[in-house]
Structure formats: C-alpha cells, structure tokens
C-alpha cells in the first residue's frame, strides 16, 4: 500500500520524498560512465588496424582467449560481452528517456528556455539528446550484428563489409554520434557529481570543457583513420577479387577458343 501511495504522490506515508528518482539518476550515471569508458577502450582496440591487419587480428584472438583454446567457439566470448554491453546500453537509454520532452508543449518550453538562457551546457544537452536518439538505433544494430557475427571479426571481413555493403556511411554517422554523446556525457557527469572540481569550480569547468573537445577531436580523428584503414583493406581485396575473376574469365575463353 505504501508503494501505491508513493507511486501516486511521490511521497511515502511518513511524508518523505521518494528516493527512487535519485537512485535512477545514479544508475543512469553509472551506466553512462561504463559505456563511455568502454567506448574509449573499444576505439583504442579498433585503432590497432592502423598498425597492421595482422596486429588487429592478433588482438582479436587475444581478447577471445584463443591463446588458451584455439577454436572458433571462443568467438562466443565476444558475443557474450557484446550482449552485456547491449543490456547496459538499453538500460541507460531507457533511463535517459525520462529527461526527454514527452509532448510538443514540453518541447516548446525547453526550446524557449534554451534560446533565452543561451547557456552552452544547455545546448550541449540538446546535442547529447539528439545523438543519443540516433545512437539508440545505430548502436543497437551494431551490437546485435557483433552478437550474431562474432566469428566474422577480422581485418579482411570488416574491410569487406565497409566497402561492399556501404557500411562506411553507417559507421561515420555512428562514430560522430558516439564521440559527441560520450564526451558530452562524461563532461556532464564530472560537473553533476563534482569530480575534478577543485577549489575554483568555474575554472575547473572551463578545463573540463576544453578536455571534452580535445577528447572528442582525438577519438573522432582516430575513428576516421581506422575506418579509412578498413576501407583500404576492403578496396584492395575487392580489386584483387575482380582481377582474379577477370583472369579466370580470360583463361576460360582462351581455352574454349583453343578447343
């Protein structure tokens, strides 16, 4: 009964306000922190393709523990980890939706507030909300693909997907949204919970904002270079396959002419 009353009034029988909003905020912050840090590690892992294709493949095998048991079944480790990340991703997205305007009137109020205040952090929230909306679809699709195709993660296969299936466009949009959303989210977490605040909160916020942009630019450039490396591998493989097919066709025609 007390839960029912609290659900209607937002207060317990004793008149105390519910702690649930604070708990949900904490879970949202914790899941966002996890996803942000995971994305940085993921970008560093993907960027190993810039060293060499063999190095990238060796890192994939290492993370799948194939040095312990070299069998394709070990790819299910990647599927399991991607599934865990997807669950955290969905929980975080669901909690974040609590802050979105749910009707046109709320949207008008928020837009008016943003224009009147002209506060940069409020504008950043808009960017974060928009990129989060896009990521909900693209990020979910990417994770589901990894879960169901963990055995197809290699330099060759990734390059083929980027070129032959025009996935470069998908990943460019996802990359931009991830880097903006993640860096803004981590910046807002630092401000919200007072991390790295120091003695001068105003000065520390400026430094945090500068760090946010530096991190965004760094990982965006790293992501574009990594995507270009995969595209190069895919294009070279495509050319080789086309050349091999042409040679086979020529040899076959030459054989028929000889006969």
PDB file of C-alpha atoms in Angstrom:
ATOM      1  CA  UNK A   1       0.000   0.000   0.000  1.00  0.00           C
ATOM      2  CA  UNK A   2       2.843   2.383   0.837  1.00  0.00           C
ATOM      3  CA  UNK A   3       4.348   1.740  -2.604  1.00  0.00           C
ATOM      4  CA  UNK A   4       0.993   2.587  -4.203  1.00  0.00           C
ATOM      5  CA  UNK A   5       0.737   5.857  -2.273  1.00  0.00           C
ATOM      6  CA  UNK A   6       4.306   6.728  -3.109  1.00  0.00           C
ATOM      7  CA  UNK A   7       3.600   5.986  -6.764  1.00  0.00           C
ATOM      8  CA  UNK A   8       0.715   8.483  -6.830  1.00  0.00           C
ATOM      9  CA  UNK A   9       2.106  11.245  -4.633  1.00  0.00           C
ATOM     10  CA  UNK A  10       5.848  10.823  -4.943  1.00  0.00           C
ATOM     11  CA  UNK A  11       6.000  10.679  -1.156  1.00  0.00           C
ATOM     12  CA  UNK A  12       5.932   7.903   1.409  1.00  0.00           C
ATOM     13  CA  UNK A  13       3.355   7.551   4.185  1.00  0.00           C
ATOM     14  CA  UNK A  14       5.721   9.421   6.514  1.00  0.00           C
ATOM     15  CA  UNK A  15       5.707  12.380   4.103  1.00  0.00           C
ATOM     16  CA  UNK A  16       9.250  11.794   2.882  1.00  0.00           C
ATOM     17  CA  UNK A  17      10.001  12.260  -0.780  1.00  0.00           C
ATOM     18  CA  UNK A  18      10.764   9.152  -2.778  1.00  0.00           C
ATOM     19  CA  UNK A  19      14.424   8.259  -3.236  1.00  0.00           C
ATOM     20  CA  UNK A  20      13.676   6.447  -6.473  1.00  0.00           C
ATOM     21  CA  UNK A  21      14.487   9.412  -8.792  1.00  0.00           C
ATOM     22  CA  UNK A  22      17.904   9.747  -7.122  1.00  0.00           C
ATOM     23  CA  UNK A  23      18.520   6.014  -7.461  1.00  0.00           C
ATOM     24  CA  UNK A  24      17.543   6.076 -11.124  1.00  0.00           C
ATOM     25  CA  UNK A  25      19.861   9.058 -11.673  1.00  0.00           C
ATOM     26  CA  UNK A  26      22.694   7.145 -10.042  1.00  0.00           C
ATOM     27  CA  UNK A  27      22.076   4.079 -12.253  1.00  0.00           C
ATOM     28  CA  UNK A  28      21.912   6.308 -15.331  1.00  0.00           C
ATOM     29  CA  UNK A  29      25.201   7.980 -14.384  1.00  0.00           C
ATOM     30  CA  UNK A  30      26.919   4.673 -13.581  1.00  0.00           C
ATOM     31  CA  UNK A  31      25.771   3.026 -16.811  1.00  0.00           C
ATOM     32  CA  UNK A  32      26.781   6.114 -18.794  1.00  0.00           C
ATOM     33  CA  UNK A  33      30.231   6.105 -17.194  1.00  0.00           C
ATOM     34  CA  UNK A  34      30.659   2.425 -18.013  1.00  0.00           C
ATOM     35  CA  UNK A  35      29.588   2.912 -21.637  1.00  0.00           C
ATOM     36  CA  UNK A  36      31.792   5.981 -22.081  1.00  0.00           C
ATOM     37  CA  UNK A  37      34.911   4.256 -20.756  1.00  0.00           C
ATOM     38  CA  UNK A  38      34.084   1.113 -22.718  1.00  0.00           C
ATOM     39  CA  UNK A  39      33.804   3.155 -25.902  1.00  0.00           C
ATOM     40  CA  UNK A  40      37.257   4.656 -25.368  1.00  0.00           C
ATOM     41  CA  UNK A  41      38.733   1.185 -24.932  1.00  0.00           C
ATOM     42  CA  UNK A  42      36.797  -0.051 -27.957  1.00  0.00           C
ATOM     43  CA  UNK A  43      38.149   2.785 -30.103  1.00  0.00           C
ATOM     44  CA  UNK A  44      41.705   2.033 -28.990  1.00  0.00           C
ATOM     45  CA  UNK A  45      41.160  -1.634 -29.843  1.00  0.00           C
ATOM     46  CA  UNK A  46      39.774  -0.850 -33.305  1.00  0.00           C
ATOM     47  CA  UNK A  47      42.637   1.581 -33.966  1.00  0.00           C
ATOM     48  CA  UNK A  48      45.114  -1.314 -33.837  1.00  0.00           C
ATOM     49  CA  UNK A  49      44.224  -1.768 -37.519  1.00  0.00           C
ATOM     50  CA  UNK A  50      46.436   1.300 -38.103  1.00  0.00           C
ATOM     51  CA  UNK A  51      49.454  -0.748 -37.006  1.00  0.00           C
ATOM     52  CA  UNK A  52      48.724  -3.650 -39.335  1.00  0.00           C
ATOM     53  CA  UNK A  53      45.972  -6.068 -40.253  1.00  0.00           C
ATOM     54  CA  UNK A  54      47.860  -8.945 -38.613  1.00  0.00           C
ATOM     55  CA  UNK A  55      48.206  -6.982 -35.390  1.00  0.00           C
ATOM     56  CA  UNK A  56      44.467  -6.260 -35.344  1.00  0.00           C
ATOM     57  CA  UNK A  57      43.669  -9.950 -35.889  1.00  0.00           C
ATOM     58  CA  UNK A  58      46.091 -10.972 -33.148  1.00  0.00           C
ATOM     59  CA  UNK A  59      44.405  -8.576 -30.707  1.00  0.00           C
ATOM     60  CA  UNK A  60      41.012 -10.069 -31.615  1.00  0.00           C
ATOM     61  CA  UNK A  61      42.363 -13.575 -30.944  1.00  0.00           C
ATOM     62  CA  UNK A  62      43.900 -12.423 -27.659  1.00  0.00           C
ATOM     63  CA  UNK A  63      40.631 -10.878 -26.407  1.00  0.00           C
ATOM     64  CA  UNK A  64      38.781 -14.058 -27.359  1.00  0.00           C
ATOM     65  CA  UNK A  65      41.328 -16.073 -25.314  1.00  0.00           C
ATOM     66  CA  UNK A  66      42.262 -18.161 -28.342  1.00  0.00           C
ATOM     67  CA  UNK A  67      45.764 -18.421 -26.949  1.00  0.00           C
ATOM     68  CA  UNK A  68      44.204 -20.707 -24.321  1.00  0.00           C
ATOM     69  CA  UNK A  69      41.984 -22.720 -26.660  1.00  0.00           C
ATOM     70  CA  UNK A  70      42.280 -22.047 -30.383  1.00  0.00           C
ATOM     71  CA  UNK A  71      38.790 -22.862 -31.577  1.00  0.00           C
ATOM     72  CA  UNK A  72      36.096 -20.821 -33.407  1.00  0.00           C
ATOM     73  CA  UNK A  73      33.768 -21.444 -30.461  1.00  0.00           C
ATOM     74  CA  UNK A  74      35.813 -18.904 -28.476  1.00  0.00           C
ATOM     75  CA  UNK A  75      34.159 -16.186 -30.569  1.00  0.00           C
ATOM     76  CA  UNK A  76      31.155 -16.611 -28.294  1.00  0.00           C
ATOM     77  CA  UNK A  77      33.149 -14.669 -25.678  1.00  0.00           C
ATOM     78  CA  UNK A  78      32.782 -11.619 -27.908  1.00  0.00           C
ATOM     79  CA  UNK A  79      29.076 -12.370 -28.361  1.00  0.00           C
ATOM     80  CA  UNK A  80      28.593 -12.607 -24.593  1.00  0.00           C
ATOM     81  CA  UNK A  81      30.440  -9.347 -23.898  1.00  0.00           C
ATOM     82  CA  UNK A  82      28.533  -7.552 -26.661  1.00  0.00           C
ATOM     83  CA  UNK A  83      25.245  -8.847 -25.210  1.00  0.00           C
ATOM     84  CA  UNK A  84      26.199  -7.490 -21.766  1.00  0.00           C
ATOM     85  CA  UNK A  85      27.044  -4.107 -23.278  1.00  0.00           C
ATOM     86  CA  UNK A  86      23.727  -4.121 -25.166  1.00  0.00           C
ATOM     87  CA  UNK A  87      21.805  -4.697 -21.919  1.00  0.00           C
ATOM     88  CA  UNK A  88      23.611  -1.816 -20.202  1.00  0.00           C
ATOM     89  CA  UNK A  89      23.052   0.300 -23.324  1.00  0.00           C
ATOM     90  CA  UNK A  90      19.281  -0.336 -23.293  1.00  0.00           C
ATOM     91  CA  UNK A  91      19.033   0.344 -19.534  1.00  0.00           C
ATOM     92  CA  UNK A  92      20.942   3.609 -19.933  1.00  0.00           C
ATOM     93  CA  UNK A  93      18.807   4.690 -22.899  1.00  0.00           C
ATOM     94  CA  UNK A  94      15.588   3.869 -21.042  1.00  0.00           C
ATOM     95  CA  UNK A  95      16.622   5.912 -18.017  1.00  0.00           C
ATOM     96  CA  UNK A  96      17.819   8.811 -20.170  1.00  0.00           C
ATOM     97  CA  UNK A  97      14.424   8.986 -21.884  1.00  0.00           C
ATOM     98  CA  UNK A  98      12.951  10.171 -18.585  1.00  0.00           C
ATOM     99  CA  UNK A  99      14.591  13.546 -19.249  1.00  0.00           C
ATOM    100  CA  UNK A 100      13.273  13.949 -22.805  1.00  0.00           C
ATOM    101  CA  UNK A 101      10.291  16.236 -23.510  1.00  0.00           C
ATOM    102  CA  UNK A 102       7.321  13.923 -23.968  1.00  0.00           C
ATOM    103  CA  UNK A 103       4.994  16.292 -25.819  1.00  0.00           C
ATOM    104  CA  UNK A 104       5.124  19.391 -28.007  1.00  0.00           C
ATOM    105  CA  UNK A 105       4.393  21.745 -25.111  1.00  0.00           C
ATOM    106  CA  UNK A 106       7.360  20.495 -23.121  1.00  0.00           C
ATOM    107  CA  UNK A 107       9.497  20.756 -26.255  1.00  0.00           C
ATOM    108  CA  UNK A 108       8.429  24.401 -26.715  1.00  0.00           C
ATOM    109  CA  UNK A 109       9.249  25.238 -23.099  1.00  0.00           C
ATOM    110  CA  UNK A 110      12.669  23.650 -23.356  1.00  0.00           C
ATOM    111  CA  UNK A 111      13.484  25.372 -26.647  1.00  0.00           C
ATOM    112  CA  UNK A 112      12.363  28.747 -25.277  1.00  0.00           C
ATOM    113  CA  UNK A 113      14.470  28.202 -22.168  1.00  0.00           C
ATOM    114  CA  UNK A 114      17.495  27.316 -24.298  1.00  0.00           C
ATOM    115  CA  UNK A 115      17.150  30.378 -26.541  1.00  0.00           C
ATOM    116  CA  UNK A 116      16.575  32.742 -23.636  1.00  0.00           C
ATOM    117  CA  UNK A 117      19.353  31.451 -21.400  1.00  0.00           C
ATOM    118  CA  UNK A 118      21.881  30.920 -24.209  1.00  0.00           C
ATOM    119  CA  UNK A 119      23.800  28.625 -21.888  1.00  0.00           C
ATOM    120  CA  UNK A 120      26.388  26.420 -23.572  1.00  0.00           C
ATOM    121  CA  UNK A 121      25.765  23.461 -21.267  1.00  0.00           C
ATOM    122  CA  UNK A 122      22.067  23.501 -22.159  1.00  0.00           C
ATOM    123  CA  UNK A 123      22.996  23.440 -25.857  1.00  0.00           C
ATOM    124  CA  UNK A 124      25.324  20.531 -25.154  1.00  0.00           C
ATOM    125  CA  UNK A 125      22.391  18.704 -23.550  1.00  0.00           C
ATOM    126  CA  UNK A 126      20.429  19.116 -26.803  1.00  0.00           C
ATOM    127  CA  UNK A 127      23.342  17.682 -28.779  1.00  0.00           C
ATOM    128  CA  UNK A 128      23.614  14.826 -26.302  1.00  0.00           C
ATOM    129  CA  UNK A 129      19.886  14.101 -26.507  1.00  0.00           C
ATOM    130  CA  UNK A 130      19.852  14.115 -30.330  1.00  0.00           C
ATOM    131  CA  UNK A 131      22.962  11.955 -30.702  1.00  0.00           C
ATOM    132  CA  UNK A 132      21.600   9.593 -28.051  1.00  0.00           C
ATOM    133  CA  UNK A 133      18.378   9.199 -30.043  1.00  0.00           C
ATOM    134  CA  UNK A 134      20.353   8.328 -33.198  1.00  0.00           C
ATOM    135  CA  UNK A 135      22.651   6.005 -31.267  1.00  0.00           C
ATOM    136  CA  UNK A 136      19.729   4.044 -29.863  1.00  0.00           C
ATOM    137  CA  UNK A 137      19.065   2.695 -33.355  1.00  0.00           C
ATOM    138  CA  UNK A 138      22.551   2.584 -34.877  1.00  0.00           C
ATOM    139  CA  UNK A 139      24.290   1.435 -31.696  1.00  0.00           C
ATOM    140  CA  UNK A 140      21.749  -1.331 -31.110  1.00  0.00           C
ATOM    141  CA  UNK A 141      22.126  -2.510 -34.713  1.00  0.00           C
ATOM    142  CA  UNK A 142      25.910  -2.562 -34.390  1.00  0.00           C
ATOM    143  CA  UNK A 143      25.856  -4.532 -31.131  1.00  0.00           C
ATOM    144  CA  UNK A 144      23.298  -7.018 -32.441  1.00  0.00           C
ATOM    145  CA  UNK A 145      25.483  -7.570 -35.501  1.00  0.00           C
ATOM    146  CA  UNK A 146      28.507  -8.237 -33.269  1.00  0.00           C
ATOM    147  CA  UNK A 147      26.493 -10.655 -31.131  1.00  0.00           C
ATOM    148  CA  UNK A 148      25.331 -12.663 -34.136  1.00  0.00           C
ATOM    149  CA  UNK A 149      28.543 -12.404 -36.218  1.00  0.00           C
ATOM    150  CA  UNK A 150      31.341 -12.520 -33.651  1.00  0.00           C
ATOM    151  CA  UNK A 151      33.169 -15.122 -35.744  1.00  0.00           C
ATOM    152  CA  UNK A 152      33.416 -12.652 -38.640  1.00  0.00           C
ATOM    153  CA  UNK A 153      35.576 -10.053 -36.878  1.00  0.00           C
ATOM    154  CA  UNK A 154      38.841  -9.755 -38.787  1.00  0.00           C
ATOM    155  CA  UNK A 155      40.640  -7.196 -40.886  1.00  0.00           C
ATOM    156  CA  UNK A 156      39.540  -8.813 -44.167  1.00  0.00           C
ATOM    157  CA  UNK A 157      35.900  -9.354 -43.254  1.00  0.00           C
ATOM    158  CA  UNK A 158      35.498  -5.935 -41.625  1.00  0.00           C
ATOM    159  CA  UNK A 159      37.066  -4.278 -44.661  1.00  0.00           C
ATOM    160  CA  UNK A 160      34.732  -6.185 -46.968  1.00  0.00           C
ATOM    161  CA  UNK A 161      31.665  -5.025 -45.008  1.00  0.00           C
ATOM    162  CA  UNK A 162      32.832  -1.410 -45.075  1.00  0.00           C
ATOM    163  CA  UNK A 163      33.260  -1.404 -48.876  1.00  0.00           C
ATOM    164  CA  UNK A 164      30.885  -3.980 -50.348  1.00  0.00           C
ATOM    165  CA  UNK A 165      27.907  -3.214 -48.114  1.00  0.00           C
ATOM    166  CA  UNK A 166      28.419   0.567 -47.884  1.00  0.00           C
ATOM    167  CA  UNK A 167      28.768   0.298 -44.121  1.00  0.00           C
ATOM    168  CA  UNK A 168      31.255   3.193 -44.156  1.00  0.00           C
ATOM    169  CA  UNK A 169      28.316   5.605 -44.157  1.00  0.00           C
ATOM    170  CA  UNK A 170      26.692   3.783 -41.228  1.00  0.00           C
ATOM    171  CA  UNK A 171      29.914   3.861 -39.213  1.00  0.00           C
ATOM    172  CA  UNK A 172      30.688   7.521 -39.956  1.00  0.00           C
ATOM    173  CA  UNK A 173      27.299   8.604 -38.561  1.00  0.00           C
ATOM    174  CA  UNK A 174      27.682   6.247 -35.598  1.00  0.00           C
ATOM    175  CA  UNK A 175      31.227   7.482 -34.942  1.00  0.00           C
ATOM    176  CA  UNK A 176      30.203  11.150 -34.877  1.00  0.00           C
ATOM    177  CA  UNK A 177      27.253  10.471 -32.589  1.00  0.00           C
ATOM    178  CA  UNK A 178      29.253   8.243 -30.226  1.00  0.00           C
ATOM    179  CA  UNK A 179      32.126  10.689 -29.806  1.00  0.00           C
ATOM    180  CA  UNK A 180      29.887  13.714 -29.261  1.00  0.00           C
ATOM    181  CA  UNK A 181      27.475  11.895 -26.968  1.00  0.00           C
ATOM    182  CA  UNK A 182      30.180  10.161 -24.966  1.00  0.00           C
ATOM    183  CA  UNK A 183      32.422  13.170 -24.404  1.00  0.00           C
ATOM    184  CA  UNK A 184      29.498  15.439 -23.511  1.00  0.00           C
ATOM    185  CA  UNK A 185      28.081  12.778 -21.200  1.00  0.00           C
ATOM    186  CA  UNK A 186      31.361  12.305 -19.330  1.00  0.00           C
ATOM    187  CA  UNK A 187      31.781  16.078 -19.047  1.00  0.00           C
ATOM    188  CA  UNK A 188      28.276  16.435 -17.613  1.00  0.00           C
ATOM    189  CA  UNK A 189      28.956  13.597 -15.191  1.00  0.00           C
ATOM    190  CA  UNK A 190      32.018  15.411 -13.881  1.00  0.00           C
ATOM    191  CA  UNK A 191      30.005  18.611 -13.430  1.00  0.00           C
ATOM    192  CA  UNK A 192      26.988  16.852 -11.908  1.00  0.00           C
ATOM    193  CA  UNK A 193      28.893  14.851  -9.312  1.00  0.00           C
ATOM    194  CA  UNK A 194      31.615  17.416  -8.666  1.00  0.00           C
ATOM    195  CA  UNK A 195      34.514  15.338  -9.969  1.00  0.00           C
ATOM    196  CA  UNK A 196      37.762  17.275 -10.517  1.00  0.00           C
ATOM    197  CA  UNK A 197      36.029  20.391  -9.199  1.00  0.00           C
ATOM    198  CA  UNK A 198      38.939  21.689  -7.145  1.00  0.00           C
ATOM    199  CA  UNK A 199      38.836  24.994  -5.296  1.00  0.00           C
ATOM    200  CA  UNK A 200      37.609  27.042  -8.248  1.00  0.00           C
ATOM    201  CA  UNK A 201      34.560  25.342  -9.767  1.00  0.00           C
ATOM    202  CA  UNK A 202      34.232  27.865 -12.604  1.00  0.00           C
ATOM    203  CA  UNK A 203      37.835  27.453 -13.691  1.00  0.00           C
ATOM    204  CA  UNK A 204      37.709  23.672 -13.427  1.00  0.00           C
ATOM    205  CA  UNK A 205      34.569  23.596 -15.575  1.00  0.00           C
ATOM    206  CA  UNK A 206      36.406  25.507 -18.315  1.00  0.00           C
ATOM    207  CA  UNK A 207      39.245  22.998 -18.180  1.00  0.00           C
ATOM    208  CA  UNK A 208      36.813  20.085 -18.275  1.00  0.00           C
ATOM    209  CA  UNK A 209      35.055  21.584 -21.288  1.00  0.00           C
ATOM    210  CA  UNK A 210      38.367  22.035 -23.081  1.00  0.00           C
ATOM    211  CA  UNK A 211      39.328  18.440 -22.235  1.00  0.00           C
ATOM    212  CA  UNK A 212      35.967  17.311 -23.617  1.00  0.00           C
ATOM    213  CA  UNK A 213      36.637  18.906 -27.001  1.00  0.00           C
ATOM    214  CA  UNK A 214      40.206  17.604 -27.132  1.00  0.00           C
ATOM    215  CA  UNK A 215      38.978  14.079 -26.412  1.00  0.00           C
ATOM    216  CA  UNK A 216      36.179  14.399 -28.990  1.00  0.00           C
ATOM    217  CA  UNK A 217      38.590  15.537 -31.705  1.00  0.00           C
ATOM    218  CA  UNK A 218      41.184  12.902 -30.802  1.00  0.00           C
ATOM    219  CA  UNK A 219      38.822   9.931 -30.899  1.00  0.00           C
ATOM    220  CA  UNK A 220      36.966  11.273 -33.953  1.00  0.00           C
ATOM    221  CA  UNK A 221      40.209  11.523 -35.923  1.00  0.00           C
ATOM    222  CA  UNK A 222      41.311   8.123 -34.630  1.00  0.00           C
ATOM    223  CA  UNK A 223      37.976   6.631 -35.670  1.00  0.00           C
ATOM    224  CA  UNK A 224      38.066   8.152 -39.163  1.00  0.00           C
ATOM    225  CA  UNK A 225      41.632   6.925 -39.720  1.00  0.00           C
ATOM    226  CA  UNK A 226      40.677   3.427 -38.531  1.00  0.00           C
ATOM    227  CA  UNK A 227      37.639   3.393 -40.805  1.00  0.00           C
ATOM    228  CA  UNK A 228      39.828   4.531 -43.708  1.00  0.00           C
ATOM    229  CA  UNK A 229      42.254   1.677 -42.965  1.00  0.00           C
ATOM    230  CA  UNK A 230      39.414  -0.871 -43.099  1.00  0.00           C
ATOM    231  CA  UNK A 231      38.137   0.735 -46.317  1.00  0.00           C
ATOM    232  CA  UNK A 232      41.629   0.455 -47.838  1.00  0.00           C
ATOM    233  CA  UNK A 233      41.782  -3.251 -46.976  1.00  0.00           C
ATOM    234  CA  UNK A 234      38.303  -3.821 -48.377  1.00  0.00           C
ATOM    235  CA  UNK A 235      39.037  -1.916 -51.584  1.00  0.00           C
ATOM    236  CA  UNK A 236      42.291  -3.788 -52.169  1.00  0.00           C
ATOM    237  CA  UNK A 237      40.557  -7.136 -51.612  1.00  0.00           C
ATOM    238  CA  UNK A 238      37.778  -6.078 -53.983  1.00  0.00           C
ATOM    239  CA  UNK A 239      40.312  -5.184 -56.673  1.00  0.00           C
ATOM    240  CA  UNK A 240      42.146  -8.478 -56.200  1.00  0.00           C
ATOM    241  CA  UNK A 241      38.917 -10.461 -56.435  1.00  0.00           C
ATOM    242  CA  UNK A 242      37.851  -8.566 -59.562  1.00  0.00           C
ATOM    243  CA  UNK A 243      41.251  -9.137 -61.147  1.00  0.00           C
ATOM    244  CA  UNK A 244      41.156 -12.851 -60.284  1.00  0.00           C
ATOM    245  CA  UNK A 245      37.678 -13.170 -61.790  1.00  0.00           C
ATOM    246  CA  UNK A 246      38.844 -11.394 -64.935  1.00  0.00           C
ATOM    247  CA  UNK A 247      41.843 -13.697 -65.291  1.00  0.00           C
ATOM    248  CA  UNK A 248      39.633 -16.779 -64.841  1.00  0.00           C
ATOM    249  CA  UNK A 249      37.199 -15.473 -67.442  1.00  0.00           C
ATOM    250  CA  UNK A 250      40.020 -14.747 -69.885  1.00  0.00           C
ATOM    251  CA  UNK A 251      41.611 -18.168 -69.354  1.00  0.00           C
ATOM    252  CA  UNK A 252      38.278 -19.882 -69.801  1.00  0.00           C
ATOM    253  CA  UNK A 253      37.572 -18.008 -73.020  1.00  0.00           C
ATOM    254  CA  UNK A 254      41.072 -18.726 -74.298  1.00  0.00           C
ATOM    255  CA  UNK A 255      40.634 -22.428 -73.506  1.00  0.00           C
ATOM    256  CA  UNK A 256      37.354 -22.580 -75.427  1.00  0.00           C
ATOM    257  CA  UNK A 257      38.944 -20.811 -78.389  1.00  0.00           C
ATOM    258  CA  UNK A 258      41.852 -23.298 -78.417  1.00  0.00           C
ATOM    259  CA  UNK A 259      39.458 -26.233 -78.474  1.00  0.00           C
TER     260      UNK A 259
END
